[in-house]
XYZ file of C-alpha atoms in Angstrom:
688
model
C -120.481 37.230 48.753
C -122.083 38.959 45.764
C -125.753 38.221 45.531
C -127.385 37.085 42.288
C -129.927 39.917 42.343
C -127.166 42.517 42.633
C -125.230 41.077 39.724
C -128.331 40.944 37.528
C -129.250 44.494 38.452
C -125.780 45.753 37.565
C -125.813 43.907 34.241
C -129.219 45.339 33.442
C -127.742 48.753 34.212
C -125.093 48.215 31.523
C -127.772 47.637 28.906
C -129.810 50.609 30.073
C -126.765 52.875 30.015
C -125.988 51.832 26.464
C -129.563 52.524 25.390
C -129.642 55.868 27.211
C -126.383 56.898 25.593
C -127.878 56.047 22.223
C -131.085 57.950 22.898
C -129.222 61.120 23.901
C -126.592 60.811 21.184
C -128.690 61.395 18.084
C -128.634 65.170 18.050
C -125.059 65.356 19.287
C -123.544 63.118 16.625
C -125.429 63.572 13.375
C -122.612 65.731 12.023
C -119.730 64.317 14.057
C -116.954 62.767 11.976
C -115.585 59.381 12.888
C -112.914 59.154 15.530
C -109.869 57.389 14.113
C -106.670 55.976 15.420
C -104.516 58.093 13.132
C -102.489 60.692 15.014
C -99.537 62.787 13.946
C -96.586 63.542 16.130
C -98.048 67.042 16.565
C -101.175 65.479 18.058
C -99.066 63.506 20.496
C -97.416 66.711 21.681
C -100.696 68.452 22.470
C -102.182 68.428 25.994
C -104.639 65.599 26.561
C -107.519 68.025 27.051
C -106.986 69.464 23.569
C -106.825 66.183 21.675
C -109.571 64.051 20.176
C -110.165 61.037 22.405
C -109.073 57.885 20.612
C -110.956 54.729 21.560
C -111.242 53.064 18.152
C -108.382 50.580 18.280
C -107.774 48.499 15.170
C -108.492 44.780 15.461
C -105.900 42.263 14.298
C -108.322 39.318 14.527
C -111.583 40.534 12.984
C -110.361 40.984 9.403
C -107.370 41.675 7.191
C -108.672 45.140 6.250
C -107.930 47.161 9.375
C -111.400 47.076 10.919
C -111.799 49.133 14.086
C -113.089 47.241 17.105
C -116.171 49.419 17.505
C -117.210 48.892 13.868
C -116.641 45.130 13.785
C -119.764 42.904 13.792
C -118.225 40.796 16.555
C -117.426 40.815 20.268
C -113.850 42.056 20.618
C -111.991 43.588 23.567
C -108.523 45.126 23.618
C -106.196 45.858 26.522
C -103.834 48.513 25.199
C -100.518 49.847 26.463
C -102.166 52.587 28.541
C -104.366 50.083 30.374
C -101.449 47.693 30.858
C -99.569 50.517 32.573
C -102.471 51.064 34.955
C -102.713 47.388 35.872
C -98.985 46.613 36.209
C -99.878 42.962 35.467
C -97.909 40.072 36.899
C -99.580 37.429 34.741
C -102.327 36.695 32.213
C -105.028 36.790 34.906
C -104.157 40.390 35.762
C -104.373 41.360 32.083
C -107.752 39.758 31.387
C -109.454 40.437 34.728
C -112.730 42.296 34.241
C -113.114 41.463 30.547
C -116.670 40.236 29.765
C -116.963 36.556 28.921
C -113.302 35.875 29.702
C -111.677 34.079 32.627
C -108.380 32.331 33.317
C -108.019 28.697 34.392
C -105.284 27.135 36.499
C -105.196 29.516 39.453
C -102.654 32.225 40.285
C -99.422 30.382 39.358
C -98.504 32.252 36.190
C -97.073 29.333 34.173
C -100.309 27.344 34.577
C -102.793 29.979 33.425
C -104.800 29.457 30.241
C -107.611 31.645 28.840
C -111.281 30.642 29.070
C -113.478 32.411 26.497
C -117.229 31.926 26.820
C -116.719 28.744 28.808
C -114.267 27.175 26.339
C -110.556 26.710 26.970
C -107.478 24.644 26.104
C -107.216 23.939 22.361
C -110.663 25.473 21.759
C -109.041 28.903 22.024
C -106.450 29.919 19.446
C -103.525 31.692 21.141
C -101.136 33.768 19.057
C -97.972 35.557 20.159
C -96.846 38.021 17.474
C -98.823 35.821 15.076
C -97.236 32.500 16.076
C -99.600 29.819 17.360
C -98.968 28.795 20.980
C -100.385 25.256 21.049
C -98.838 23.737 24.177
C -101.317 22.509 26.784
C -100.113 19.783 29.119
C -102.974 18.803 31.383
C -102.642 20.432 34.811
C -99.352 22.094 33.860
C -100.567 24.851 31.529
C -98.445 25.929 28.609
C -98.581 29.701 28.016
C -95.529 31.692 29.106
C -95.635 35.486 28.828
C -93.578 38.431 30.030
C -96.001 41.340 30.651
C -93.117 43.841 30.403
C -92.861 43.394 26.619
C -96.585 43.114 25.800
C -98.018 46.230 24.152
C -101.510 44.950 23.302
C -103.762 42.016 24.130
C -106.803 41.373 21.959
C -109.570 38.882 22.672
C -112.043 37.842 19.987
C -115.025 36.127 21.615
C -116.834 33.530 19.514
C -115.853 31.188 16.641
C -113.128 32.791 14.529
C -111.838 29.902 12.446
C -112.255 31.501 9.043
C -109.111 33.628 9.213
C -107.633 32.771 12.620
C -107.287 29.062 12.035
C -108.678 25.751 13.154
C -109.597 25.379 16.811
C -111.123 28.787 17.487
C -114.405 27.470 18.924
C -114.307 29.834 21.882
C -112.316 32.620 20.294
C -108.823 34.038 19.912
C -106.268 35.478 22.314
C -103.710 37.562 20.393
C -100.695 39.075 22.161
C -98.489 41.641 20.438
C -95.087 42.663 21.761
C -93.440 46.078 21.534
C -91.052 47.111 18.784
C -88.683 50.045 18.361
C -91.321 52.261 16.758
C -93.464 51.948 19.886
C -90.640 53.105 22.150
C -88.912 55.847 20.145
C -90.017 59.411 20.769
C -90.787 61.686 17.775
C -87.538 62.714 16.115
C -85.500 60.183 18.117
C -83.326 57.576 16.350
C -81.845 55.769 19.332
C -83.028 55.246 22.888
C -83.155 53.037 25.950
C -85.395 52.345 28.918
C -84.736 50.815 32.298
C -87.530 49.772 34.643
C -87.798 48.330 38.144
C -90.907 47.119 39.942
C -91.878 45.757 43.373
C -94.921 43.840 44.619
C -95.583 43.560 48.342
C -97.697 40.410 48.462
C -94.805 38.205 47.338
C -91.840 40.574 47.806
C -91.364 40.356 44.065
C -88.787 42.302 42.078
C -88.941 42.864 38.336
C -86.144 44.370 36.262
C -86.360 45.250 32.591
C -83.903 46.875 30.226
C -84.562 47.865 26.624
C -82.429 49.376 23.876
C -83.931 50.399 20.565
C -83.213 52.514 17.556
C -83.194 53.084 13.818
C -79.734 52.179 12.491
C -80.827 53.476 9.074
C -83.815 55.408 7.799
C -85.557 52.196 6.762
C -84.700 49.834 9.635
C -85.476 49.476 13.339
C -84.216 47.197 16.130
C -85.279 46.507 19.722
C -83.592 44.356 22.367
C -85.242 43.669 25.742
C -84.283 41.582 28.793
C -86.562 41.003 31.811
C -85.741 39.298 35.095
C -88.428 38.613 37.686
C -88.037 36.962 41.093
C -90.727 36.506 43.758
C -91.361 34.675 47.027
C -94.546 32.777 47.903
C -97.534 35.106 48.109
C -100.124 35.459 50.860
C -103.852 34.989 50.278
C -106.484 37.344 51.691
C -106.538 35.535 55.046
C -102.799 36.112 55.496
C -101.901 32.469 54.864
C -98.838 31.911 52.707
C -99.599 29.880 49.592
C -96.700 27.417 49.284
C -94.674 27.017 46.110
C -96.131 30.079 44.404
C -92.750 31.791 44.058
C -91.414 32.499 40.587
C -88.103 33.155 38.859
C -87.925 33.844 35.140
C -85.819 35.554 32.486
C -87.254 36.689 29.156
C -85.345 38.020 26.189
C -86.854 39.693 23.130
C -85.247 40.798 19.864
C -87.307 42.508 17.154
C -86.183 44.024 13.878
C -87.903 45.587 10.904
C -86.765 46.551 7.428
C -88.786 48.795 5.141
C -87.811 47.400 1.767
C -89.614 50.294 0.067
C -92.633 52.476 0.715
C -95.098 49.587 0.406
C -93.334 46.484 1.724
C -91.817 45.570 5.075
C -89.878 42.601 6.437
C -89.955 41.814 10.179
C -88.214 39.427 12.546
C -89.151 38.557 16.130
C -87.152 36.278 18.434
C -88.207 35.614 22.019
C -86.997 33.189 24.689
C -88.669 32.660 28.046
C -87.034 30.598 30.798
C -88.596 29.841 34.194
C -87.060 27.846 37.055
C -88.849 27.096 40.344
C -90.216 24.350 42.565
C -93.815 23.382 41.851
C -96.220 20.575 42.696
C -96.548 18.013 39.919
C -100.084 19.351 39.379
C -99.478 23.102 39.922
C -103.105 24.070 39.283
C -104.088 22.389 42.573
C -103.384 22.705 46.282
C -101.560 19.419 46.863
C -97.855 19.729 47.677
C -97.161 16.019 48.179
C -95.438 15.511 44.822
C -92.929 18.336 44.377
C -90.721 18.859 41.354
C -87.892 21.160 40.354
C -89.393 22.534 37.129
C -87.729 24.374 34.281
C -90.004 25.755 31.565
C -88.641 27.259 28.373
C -90.335 28.667 25.309
C -88.468 29.857 22.225
C -90.379 31.675 19.494
C -89.248 32.898 16.085
C -91.449 34.771 13.596
C -90.477 36.083 10.162
C -93.071 38.248 8.459
C -93.496 40.074 5.178
C -96.155 42.675 4.399
C -97.049 44.432 1.152
C -99.577 47.248 1.363
C -99.926 49.776 -1.442
C -102.977 52.026 -1.154
C -102.743 52.689 -4.903
C -102.882 48.979 -5.754
C -106.297 47.360 -5.337
C -105.024 43.907 -6.255
C -102.260 43.283 -3.731
C -102.503 43.694 0.053
C -100.540 40.678 1.179
C -98.871 39.243 4.228
C -96.860 36.075 4.799
C -95.671 34.691 8.130
C -93.311 31.828 8.908
C -93.006 30.872 12.567
C -91.697 28.281 14.934
C -92.246 27.738 18.664
C -90.406 25.255 20.865
C -91.866 24.484 24.319
C -90.018 22.380 26.884
C -91.207 21.466 30.397
C -88.500 19.650 32.383
C -89.352 18.331 35.852
C -87.185 16.461 38.324
C -89.146 14.979 41.231
C -87.497 16.051 44.464
C -88.351 12.899 46.437
C -86.619 10.397 44.148
C -84.997 12.271 41.249
C -87.417 10.982 38.612
C -86.721 12.973 35.431
C -89.687 13.923 33.199
C -89.536 16.004 30.036
C -92.330 17.109 27.716
C -91.565 18.993 24.515
C -93.824 20.409 21.818
C -92.512 21.974 18.622
C -94.831 23.960 16.368
C -93.821 25.084 12.882
C -96.262 27.026 10.727
C -96.619 28.992 7.516
C -99.545 31.219 6.642
C -100.338 33.898 4.132
C -103.168 35.949 2.690
C -103.946 38.578 0.074
C -106.820 41.043 -0.023
C -108.253 42.393 -3.258
C -110.471 45.485 -3.414
C -113.270 45.843 -5.969
C -115.267 48.978 -6.694
C -118.751 47.759 -7.584
C -120.375 51.038 -8.530
C -121.153 52.599 -5.184
C -120.255 49.555 -3.117
C -116.805 48.267 -2.166
C -115.913 44.591 -1.923
C -112.871 43.277 -0.019
C -111.987 39.668 -0.856
C -109.303 37.917 1.170
C -107.852 34.581 0.084
C -105.465 32.798 2.397
C -104.290 29.608 3.987
C -102.062 28.051 6.591
C -100.295 24.849 7.409
C -98.733 23.945 10.742
C -97.306 20.875 12.405
C -97.178 20.007 16.107
C -94.540 17.461 17.109
C -94.520 16.298 20.720
C -92.060 14.119 22.572
C -92.145 12.775 26.114
C -89.337 11.198 28.124
C -89.113 9.721 31.626
C -85.574 9.044 32.782
C -84.571 9.188 29.138
C -87.109 6.604 27.927
C -90.180 7.279 25.728
C -93.523 7.673 27.493
C -96.125 6.172 25.114
C -98.771 6.347 27.821
C -99.125 9.799 29.322
C -97.244 11.874 26.691
C -96.624 9.783 23.556
C -94.326 10.749 20.699
C -96.877 12.073 18.249
C -97.499 14.514 15.416
C -100.425 16.576 14.204
C -100.478 18.182 10.758
C -103.249 20.684 10.029
C -103.770 22.608 6.802
C -106.493 25.006 5.780
C -107.513 27.431 3.052
C -110.169 30.127 3.153
C -111.884 32.917 1.294
C -113.493 35.782 3.171
C -115.513 38.687 1.798
C -116.621 42.011 3.234
C -119.021 43.966 1.047
C -119.933 47.568 1.855
C -123.204 47.555 -0.076
C -123.962 51.150 0.889
C -122.533 53.593 3.408
C -124.840 52.023 5.998
C -125.124 48.333 5.051
C -122.196 45.916 5.247
C -122.298 42.193 4.568
C -119.658 39.593 5.310
C -119.320 35.985 4.205
C -116.534 33.451 4.178
C -115.742 29.774 4.188
C -112.767 27.731 5.354
C -111.689 24.193 4.567
C -109.494 22.338 7.096
C -107.962 18.894 7.198
C -105.900 17.210 9.901
C -103.700 14.145 10.247
C -102.782 12.841 13.717
C -100.346 10.026 14.379
C -98.519 8.503 17.366
C -95.962 5.742 17.718
C -97.745 2.415 18.043
C -101.192 4.000 17.713
C -103.797 4.231 14.978
C -103.579 7.307 12.714
C -106.499 9.712 12.527
C -107.541 11.974 9.637
C -110.553 14.198 9.141
C -111.676 17.350 7.374
C -114.347 19.997 7.705
C -115.853 23.063 6.069
C -116.539 26.099 8.292
C -118.718 28.906 6.884
C -119.455 32.322 8.354
C -121.878 35.171 7.646
C -122.463 38.621 9.112
C -124.574 41.687 8.413
C -124.464 45.102 10.032
C -126.514 48.217 9.393
C -125.691 51.778 10.456
C -129.174 52.789 11.608
C -127.863 56.158 12.745
C -124.386 57.650 13.052
C -124.281 56.307 16.620
C -125.967 52.863 16.413
C -124.948 49.812 14.372
C -126.902 46.579 14.989
C -125.405 43.370 13.613
C -126.076 39.671 13.313
C -123.521 36.957 12.665
C -123.353 33.204 12.226
C -120.102 31.263 12.305
C -118.938 27.684 12.473
C -115.606 26.453 13.776
C -113.822 23.126 13.716
C -111.492 21.654 16.339
C -109.527 18.428 16.088
C -109.044 16.312 19.228
C -105.642 16.758 20.841
C -102.887 14.172 20.745
C -103.289 13.590 24.484
C -107.065 13.181 24.284
C -106.652 10.488 21.643
C -103.633 8.566 22.823
C -103.006 8.908 26.583
C -103.149 5.471 28.223
C -100.714 5.552 31.151
C -101.012 6.187 34.872
C -103.030 9.335 35.600
C -102.591 9.529 39.383
C -102.163 7.348 42.436
C -104.124 7.545 45.688
C -102.103 4.930 47.498
C -100.936 1.329 47.078
C -103.320 -0.572 44.808
C -105.484 2.484 44.252
C -104.391 3.921 40.902
C -106.226 5.773 38.155
C -105.275 5.112 34.525
C -105.909 6.942 31.270
C -107.973 4.983 28.744
C -107.217 6.084 25.156
C -110.061 6.859 22.783
C -108.754 6.856 19.200
C -112.337 7.135 17.914
C -112.902 10.659 19.223
C -114.672 12.870 16.698
C -113.663 16.462 16.034
C -115.767 19.207 17.611
C -117.877 21.626 15.561
C -119.258 24.884 16.931
C -122.213 26.725 15.426
C -122.801 30.181 16.866
C -125.420 32.873 16.326
C -124.689 36.307 17.729
C -126.917 39.384 17.836
C -125.369 42.648 18.915
C -125.276 46.400 18.635
C -122.331 48.808 18.496
C -122.779 52.308 19.908
C -120.435 55.165 19.069
C -120.823 58.877 19.732
C -118.647 61.910 20.440
C -119.362 65.219 22.196
C -122.166 63.654 24.202
C -121.837 65.435 27.550
C -118.873 67.753 27.086
C -116.967 68.824 24.004
C -114.367 66.279 22.919
C -115.704 63.326 24.909
C -116.267 59.892 23.402
C -118.593 56.987 24.231
C -118.166 53.476 22.888
C -120.331 50.489 23.767
C -120.937 46.932 22.599
C -123.877 44.784 23.681
C -124.388 41.224 22.414
C -126.297 37.995 22.940
C -124.880 34.692 21.658
C -125.855 31.037 21.426
C -123.121 28.488 20.701
C -123.957 24.849 19.986
C -120.936 22.552 20.040
C -121.494 19.171 18.435
C -119.352 16.212 19.539
C -118.149 18.242 22.520
C -115.088 16.495 24.003
C -115.196 16.035 27.771
C -112.727 14.251 30.018
C -114.295 12.227 32.824
C -112.632 10.515 35.773
C -114.158 7.401 37.323
C -112.673 7.178 40.821
C -114.332 3.854 41.648
C -113.414 2.304 38.317
C -109.891 3.738 38.303
C -110.093 5.213 34.804
C -109.929 8.582 33.055
C -111.016 8.948 29.447
C -112.198 11.511 26.916
C -115.480 11.072 25.080
C -117.845 13.008 22.835
C -121.058 14.557 24.107
C -123.604 14.733 21.271
C -124.200 18.442 21.836
C -123.297 21.142 24.338
C -124.950 24.545 24.418
C -123.399 27.751 25.725
C -125.334 30.998 25.604
C -125.094 34.362 27.215
C -125.125 38.124 27.316
C -122.110 40.452 27.240
C -121.776 44.205 27.393
C -118.947 46.696 27.441
C -119.077 50.492 27.717
C -116.277 53.075 27.750
C -116.398 56.836 28.322
C -113.478 59.272 28.034
C -113.230 63.056 28.034
C -109.468 63.278 28.100
C -109.692 64.225 31.781
C -112.331 61.823 33.147
C -112.515 58.200 31.983
C -114.738 55.286 32.985
C -115.640 51.776 31.919
C -118.337 49.226 32.637
C -118.457 45.562 31.565
C -120.753 42.638 32.321
C -121.320 39.028 31.320
C -123.923 36.369 32.069
C -123.153 32.931 30.590
C -124.891 29.557 30.871
C -123.616 26.187 29.624
C -125.107 22.702 29.692
C -125.231 19.315 28.022
C -128.048 19.877 25.523
C -129.267 16.276 25.834
C -129.160 15.754 29.607
C -129.261 19.292 30.985
C -126.127 18.681 33.092
C -124.017 21.790 33.616
C -120.673 22.223 31.856
C -117.328 22.995 33.464
C -115.514 26.336 33.124
C -118.671 28.475 33.110
C -117.999 31.431 35.378
C -120.473 33.192 37.628
C -122.233 36.356 36.493
C -119.689 39.161 36.383
C -119.723 42.964 36.509
C -116.626 45.166 36.330
C -116.432 48.925 36.858
C -113.442 51.221 36.445
C -112.755 54.928 36.258
C -110.284 57.654 36.917
C -109.199 61.269 36.586
C -106.224 62.811 34.796
C -104.496 65.847 36.267
C -103.295 66.883 32.849
C -100.988 69.744 33.804
C -99.202 67.629 36.407
C -99.020 64.469 34.260
C -100.814 62.487 36.966
C -103.599 59.931 36.591
C -105.531 58.319 39.470
C -108.389 55.835 39.511
C -109.816 52.542 40.642
C -111.636 49.443 39.542
C -114.061 46.912 40.997
C -114.602 43.332 39.866
C -117.724 41.552 41.158
C -118.460 37.897 40.434
C -121.585 36.078 41.571
C -121.558 32.656 43.235
C -121.635 29.754 40.786
C -123.790 26.789 41.732
C -124.426 25.687 38.145
C -121.536 23.183 38.051
C -121.240 19.492 37.093
C -122.130 16.958 39.772
C -118.473 16.075 40.400
C -117.375 19.713 40.952
C -117.728 21.939 43.991
C -119.819 25.079 43.883
C -117.874 28.335 43.922
C -118.423 31.356 46.139
C -118.924 34.832 44.762
C -116.477 37.610 45.490
C -115.775 41.295 44.957
C -112.345 42.891 44.667
C -111.389 46.560 44.556
C -108.176 48.084 43.216
C -106.591 51.535 43.149
C -104.023 52.842 40.678
C -102.019 55.991 39.945
C -99.296 56.953 37.516
C -97.121 60.004 37.085
C -95.347 61.049 33.905
C -92.708 63.159 35.591
C -91.007 64.637 32.517
C -91.103 68.147 33.942
C -89.201 66.969 37.024
C -86.907 64.325 35.521
C -86.983 63.905 31.770
C -88.162 60.402 30.789
C -89.290 59.323 34.280
C -92.593 57.483 34.799
C -93.800 56.195 38.174
C -96.688 53.734 38.610
C -98.425 52.881 41.877
C -101.299 50.566 42.651
C -103.036 48.520 45.314
C -104.791 45.369 44.139
C -107.447 43.691 46.297
C -107.376 46.633 48.678
C -109.879 45.000 51.075
C -107.705 41.870 51.335
C -110.479 39.605 50.045
C -109.919 35.842 50.258
C -111.231 34.400 46.992
C -110.747 31.939 44.163
C -111.478 32.551 40.497
C -113.279 30.345 37.983
C -112.660 26.647 38.724
C -109.351 27.313 40.530
C -108.641 25.560 43.810
C -105.798 27.850 44.908
C -106.631 31.205 46.471
C -105.631 34.437 44.758
C -103.164 36.943 46.285
C -104.396 39.206 49.083
C -103.756 42.931 49.309
C -100.890 43.755 46.977
C -99.099 47.084 46.788
C -97.394 47.569 43.430
C -94.878 50.231 42.520
C -92.637 50.595 39.495
C -90.473 53.285 37.947
C -89.061 53.541 34.452
C -86.602 55.922 32.860
C -86.285 56.546 29.133
C -83.111 57.988 27.670
């Protein structure tokens, strides 16, 4: 068990390290140019030790102007393709583990996992897959289906981000981007393929992936990918098999791009995920008394258009049309009861950024908007289910204007406002409409070349879900005559978040050795959510209903630090978050224990080998609501290694890792199911 004093000491160390880095960086960086993400193919061919270290990834959520993460006046973390290779993730939890302020709900079953950002989850977090909104969330059954083999980047924006990311982003944004042909093709290559196989020991899992990609013409590119994964039940740290945790899915991806001319591009992405396995009716729990044969499918289509002409200050536009169909089909094994839940999301969004030169200062003004519709349908044995999953629709539309003004080379101001309206309706139920205005403001100042303090204020708006408003059927049964029923609450108010954040970005190169790079973000936030929606279950009264709390408050500290020399690399992250009912002082759900994560490694550049490890330490959490159990702390340790074996076999890459090397028995966040024990992972891929 990780003690509170240890966790606080380690988090204090993060802050001290960031301050020490800043103190020592002044002389080293006064004349150092910015590190950028731009690299030529010649750069890619150079040995790692001779290249500039690139840590300044571009954010897709912070703005429409290509802001780097380290320069953004916001808390943003990115898991890039290099880090994904180290982790060999099996699910969303593996991808996000160790990220400050971020957890995953639902437990280790991959189809149930949903992100928790700063204590907020479900529809309070906007999830985007290649830009398409993933809005499905069916109670205990989850609703996010991902294939890690095709993910090239995962970005998490922590804090309200409604202005440009859309309604609902009270906690933040999770944005997943999949690979395309340009990511896979080697310099000078016009056609290629990759095959990959992987094995995990804890569940005897096998993963197979095949990709083909190329440029049929000079201005077009195509990628096709198919993944098949099959696992058995896994064992927890005590060696006990966790029943019905096996998995079996197929995922197909097709992506194409067409460069219409030098400044405009048309893209198409099609993805279909299909999962088939036996699960408990509530797969986020430990009960196995109500088993179902479950098929989950998700089909996503995205058509995008971009126009970006550096010589044209008036047009920097993008338009995206998307659709996502989610279908969860369950047949209860005991009696053949047939349940189906389907959610279809169709959306259109677009924006344009205009640049103004204001005599020494530069103003970027983005005007945009979106409209999307969620249509859900529930059936039990072919009949509508107006109680627990009613036929219903939600239509949300919004417009916004956002401005970033570089007043001087050091001072940057940001301001924006968004207007949203929603219309919710269900068969036989009362319609609901509402609207809201969500402003934002930020200011950052480059005190030195290595330190950039910032302050931001943002509001976000979140409509109640169709299920929160309209569910009125049987929730669960505890035996004959002892049932619990949903009680609908059509008078639920929408939630509004108001967040202040104070932070500092640190950036310096050549600090300890020539060519090294240090990046750090430290922030403190306070989020007040008015009309916070909370579901409560009255066991004695036999009811479950959603209601508004007048105000909930979530506040905390987060820090992230990265160091890379090209040979040695290391990272440190920490978070300390508190959440409570502002009127009664009662603790909120989904607030994780204090967390510290450490990682590092060494690259044997000449041999193409990288080795390293990571540690994730989470303190015990006794600040939980009265009806929830306290959670123990835990610490896990992982090892990883990868080998780019081009000099032995051209195109061969081998990855090896051991997760939870000490075979710790533990549960994350509010999960009731234990995580996998010691897990040896190995995969090999070959590019042609």
